[in-house]
mmCIF file of C-alpha atoms in Angstrom:
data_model
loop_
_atom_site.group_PDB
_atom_site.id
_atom_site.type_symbol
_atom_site.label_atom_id
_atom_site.label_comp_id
_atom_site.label_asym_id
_atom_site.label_seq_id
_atom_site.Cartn_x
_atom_site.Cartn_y
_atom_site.Cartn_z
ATOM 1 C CA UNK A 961 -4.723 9.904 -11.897
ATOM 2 C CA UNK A 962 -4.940 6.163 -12.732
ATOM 3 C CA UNK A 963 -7.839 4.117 -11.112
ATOM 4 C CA UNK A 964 -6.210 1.730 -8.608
ATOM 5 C CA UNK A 965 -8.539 -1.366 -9.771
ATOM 6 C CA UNK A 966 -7.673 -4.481 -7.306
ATOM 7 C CA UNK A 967 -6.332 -1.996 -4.619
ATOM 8 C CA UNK A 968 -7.126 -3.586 -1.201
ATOM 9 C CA UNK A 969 -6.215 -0.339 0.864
ATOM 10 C CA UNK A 970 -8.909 1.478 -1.302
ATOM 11 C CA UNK A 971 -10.309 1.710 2.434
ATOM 12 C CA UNK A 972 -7.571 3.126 3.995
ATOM 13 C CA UNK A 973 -8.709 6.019 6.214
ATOM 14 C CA UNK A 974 -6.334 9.031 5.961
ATOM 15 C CA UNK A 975 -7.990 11.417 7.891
ATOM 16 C CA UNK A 976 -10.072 11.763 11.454
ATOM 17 C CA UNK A 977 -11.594 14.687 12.705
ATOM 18 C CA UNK A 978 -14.510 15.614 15.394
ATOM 19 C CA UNK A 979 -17.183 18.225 15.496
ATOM 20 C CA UNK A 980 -16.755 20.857 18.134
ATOM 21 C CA UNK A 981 -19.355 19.170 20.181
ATOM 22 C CA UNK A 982 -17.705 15.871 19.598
ATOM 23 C CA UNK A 983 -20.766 14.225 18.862
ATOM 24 C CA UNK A 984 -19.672 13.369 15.273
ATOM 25 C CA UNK A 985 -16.703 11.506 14.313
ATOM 26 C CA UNK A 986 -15.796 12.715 10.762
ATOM 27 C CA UNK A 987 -13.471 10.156 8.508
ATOM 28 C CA UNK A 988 -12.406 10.743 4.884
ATOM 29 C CA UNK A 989 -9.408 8.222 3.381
ATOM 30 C CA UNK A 990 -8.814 6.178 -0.561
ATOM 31 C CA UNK A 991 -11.967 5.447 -1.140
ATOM 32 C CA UNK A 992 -12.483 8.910 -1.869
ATOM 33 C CA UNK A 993 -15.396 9.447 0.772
ATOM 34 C CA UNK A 994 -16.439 11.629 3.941
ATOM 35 C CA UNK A 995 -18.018 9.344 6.122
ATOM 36 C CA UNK A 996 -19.618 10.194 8.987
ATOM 37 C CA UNK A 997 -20.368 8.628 12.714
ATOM 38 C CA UNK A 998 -21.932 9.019 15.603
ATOM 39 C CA UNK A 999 -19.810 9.103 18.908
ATOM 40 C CA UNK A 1000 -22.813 8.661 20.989
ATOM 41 C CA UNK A 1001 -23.832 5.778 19.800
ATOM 42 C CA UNK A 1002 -20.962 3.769 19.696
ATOM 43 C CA UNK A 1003 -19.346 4.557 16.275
ATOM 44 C CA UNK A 1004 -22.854 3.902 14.394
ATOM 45 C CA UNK A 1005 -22.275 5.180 10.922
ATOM 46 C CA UNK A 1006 -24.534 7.748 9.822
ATOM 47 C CA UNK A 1007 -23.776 8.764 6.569
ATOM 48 C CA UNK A 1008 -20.943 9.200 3.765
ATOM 49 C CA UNK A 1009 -20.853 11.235 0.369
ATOM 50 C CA UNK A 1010 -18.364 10.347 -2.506
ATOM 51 C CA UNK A 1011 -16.432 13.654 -3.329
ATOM 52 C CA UNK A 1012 -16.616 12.977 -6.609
ATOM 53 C CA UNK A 1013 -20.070 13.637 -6.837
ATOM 54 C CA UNK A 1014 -19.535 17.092 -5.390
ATOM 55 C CA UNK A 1015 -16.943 18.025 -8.557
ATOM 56 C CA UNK A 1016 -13.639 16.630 -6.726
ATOM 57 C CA UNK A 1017 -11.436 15.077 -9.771
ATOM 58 C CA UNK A 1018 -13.110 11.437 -10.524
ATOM 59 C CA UNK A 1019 -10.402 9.206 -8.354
ATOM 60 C CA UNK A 1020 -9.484 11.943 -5.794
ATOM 61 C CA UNK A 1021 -8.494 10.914 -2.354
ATOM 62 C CA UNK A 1022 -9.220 12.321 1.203
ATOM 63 C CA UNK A 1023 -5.699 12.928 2.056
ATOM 64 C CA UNK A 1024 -6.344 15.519 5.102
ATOM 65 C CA UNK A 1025 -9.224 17.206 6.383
ATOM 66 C CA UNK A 1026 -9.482 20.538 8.988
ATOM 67 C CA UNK A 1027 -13.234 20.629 10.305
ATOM 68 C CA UNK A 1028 -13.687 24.679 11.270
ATOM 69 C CA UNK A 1029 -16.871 26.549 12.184
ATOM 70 C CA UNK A 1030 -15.804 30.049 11.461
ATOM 71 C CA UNK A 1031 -19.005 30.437 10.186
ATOM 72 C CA UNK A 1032 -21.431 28.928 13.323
ATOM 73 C CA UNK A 1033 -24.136 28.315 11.483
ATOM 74 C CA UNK A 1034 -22.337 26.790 8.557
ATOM 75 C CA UNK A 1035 -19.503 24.245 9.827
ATOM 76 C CA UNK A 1036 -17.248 23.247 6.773
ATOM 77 C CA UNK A 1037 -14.532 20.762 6.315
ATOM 78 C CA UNK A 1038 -11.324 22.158 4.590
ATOM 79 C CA UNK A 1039 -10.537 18.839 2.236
ATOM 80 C CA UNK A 1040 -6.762 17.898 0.473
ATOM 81 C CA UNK A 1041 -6.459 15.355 -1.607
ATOM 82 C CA UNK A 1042 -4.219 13.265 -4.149
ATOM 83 C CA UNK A 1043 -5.073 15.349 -7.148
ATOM 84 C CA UNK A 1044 -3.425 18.547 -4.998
ATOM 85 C CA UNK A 1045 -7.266 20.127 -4.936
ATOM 86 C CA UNK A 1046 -8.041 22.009 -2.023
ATOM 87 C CA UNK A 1047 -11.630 21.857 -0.996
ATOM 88 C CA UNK A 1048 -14.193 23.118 1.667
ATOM 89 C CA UNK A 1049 -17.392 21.217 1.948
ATOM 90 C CA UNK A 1050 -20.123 22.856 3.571
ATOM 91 C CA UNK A 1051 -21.931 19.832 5.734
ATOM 92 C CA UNK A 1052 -24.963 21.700 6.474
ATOM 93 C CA UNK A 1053 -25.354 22.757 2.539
ATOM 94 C CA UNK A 1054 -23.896 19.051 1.612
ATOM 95 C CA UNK A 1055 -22.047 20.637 -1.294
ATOM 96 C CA UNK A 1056 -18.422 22.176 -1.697
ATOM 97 C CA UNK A 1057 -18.312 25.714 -1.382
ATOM 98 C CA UNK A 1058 -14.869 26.078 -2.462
ATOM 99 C CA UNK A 1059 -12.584 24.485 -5.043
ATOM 100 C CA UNK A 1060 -9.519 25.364 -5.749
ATOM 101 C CA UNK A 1061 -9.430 24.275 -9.797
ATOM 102 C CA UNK A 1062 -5.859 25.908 -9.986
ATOM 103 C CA UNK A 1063 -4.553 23.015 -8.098
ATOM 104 C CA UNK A 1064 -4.732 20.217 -10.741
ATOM 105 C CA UNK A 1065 -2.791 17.210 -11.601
ATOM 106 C CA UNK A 1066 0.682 17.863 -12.836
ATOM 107 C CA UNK A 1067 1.952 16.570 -16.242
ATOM 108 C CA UNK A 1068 3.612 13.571 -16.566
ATOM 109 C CA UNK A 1069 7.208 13.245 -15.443
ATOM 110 C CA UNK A 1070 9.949 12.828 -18.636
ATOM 111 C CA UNK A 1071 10.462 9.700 -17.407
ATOM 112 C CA UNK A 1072 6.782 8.740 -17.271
ATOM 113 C CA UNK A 1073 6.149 8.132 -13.893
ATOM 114 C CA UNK A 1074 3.140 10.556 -12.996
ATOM 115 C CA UNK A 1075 3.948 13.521 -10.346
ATOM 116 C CA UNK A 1076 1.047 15.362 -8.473
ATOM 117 C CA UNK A 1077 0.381 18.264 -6.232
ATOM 118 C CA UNK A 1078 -1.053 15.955 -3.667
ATOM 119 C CA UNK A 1079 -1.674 17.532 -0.327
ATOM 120 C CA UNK A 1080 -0.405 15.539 2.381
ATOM 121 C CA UNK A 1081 -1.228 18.289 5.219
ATOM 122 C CA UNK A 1082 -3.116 21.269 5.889
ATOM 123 C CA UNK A 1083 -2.975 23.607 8.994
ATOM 124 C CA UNK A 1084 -5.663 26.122 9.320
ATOM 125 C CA UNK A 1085 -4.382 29.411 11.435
ATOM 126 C CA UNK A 1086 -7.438 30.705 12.781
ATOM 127 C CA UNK A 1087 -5.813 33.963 14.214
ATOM 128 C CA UNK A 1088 -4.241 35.363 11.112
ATOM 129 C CA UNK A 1089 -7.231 33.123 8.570
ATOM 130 C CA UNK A 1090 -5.034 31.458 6.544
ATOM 131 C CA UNK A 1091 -4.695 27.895 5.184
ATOM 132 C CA UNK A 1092 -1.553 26.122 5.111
ATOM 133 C CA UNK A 1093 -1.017 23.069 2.338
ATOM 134 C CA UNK A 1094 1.688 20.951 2.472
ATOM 135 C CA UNK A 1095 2.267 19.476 -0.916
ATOM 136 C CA UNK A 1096 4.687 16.814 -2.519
ATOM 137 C CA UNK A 1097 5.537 18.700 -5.694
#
């Protein structure tokens, strides 16, 4: 992946999700963040943490997100991205517990344009426990 330099939609947001108590407003988009806000007090931002500084590929994107507390004490947010990575970030840890490394950046095309795995949806089917990515290979 190429580093987008003057990009003004680096802050595009890609991706909204809410907590199960809907207290917490959960965003992720380009800028290759998880932000997070506070529904009950008006949308005040509480936090955000750069993927990249949890191991997600250096100019990764938040692409789609799946919160899911299968685990109650340990609510997690099922992350895909440009690069094709799928990801689960535990929130109360603050760290991924999951990468899937397999899921890397593709070679370059023959005619040079560059071709990815990126995820442009995920569906998590709670019933049967399986994740669904829907790439653009």
């Amino acid at each position: 992946m190429k580093p987008k330099g003057e990009d003004n939609m680096a802050h595009m947001t890609t991706s909204i999700v809410f907590t199960n108590d809907r207290k917490t407003m959960i965003s992720g988009g380009r800028d290759s963040c998880i932000h997070f806000w506070s529904t009950r007090e008006n949308f005040k931002h509480i936090s955000s943490v750069k993927i990249s500084s949890l191991g997600a590929l250096k100019y990764d994107e938040v692409n789609c997100m799946i919160y899911t507390s299968a685990v109650p004490d340990d609510p997690c947010l099922i992350i895909g991205g440009f690069s094709g990575q799928v990801c689960i970030y535990s929130i109360k840890r603050q760290q991924f517990v999951y990468r899937a490394n397999e899921s890397m950046i593709l070679e370059e095309a023959v005619d040079g344009t560059e071709r990815t795995n990126e995820i442009a949806q995920l569906q998590y089917l709670k019933s049967s426990n399986v994740l669904v990515a829907i790439n653009g290979d």
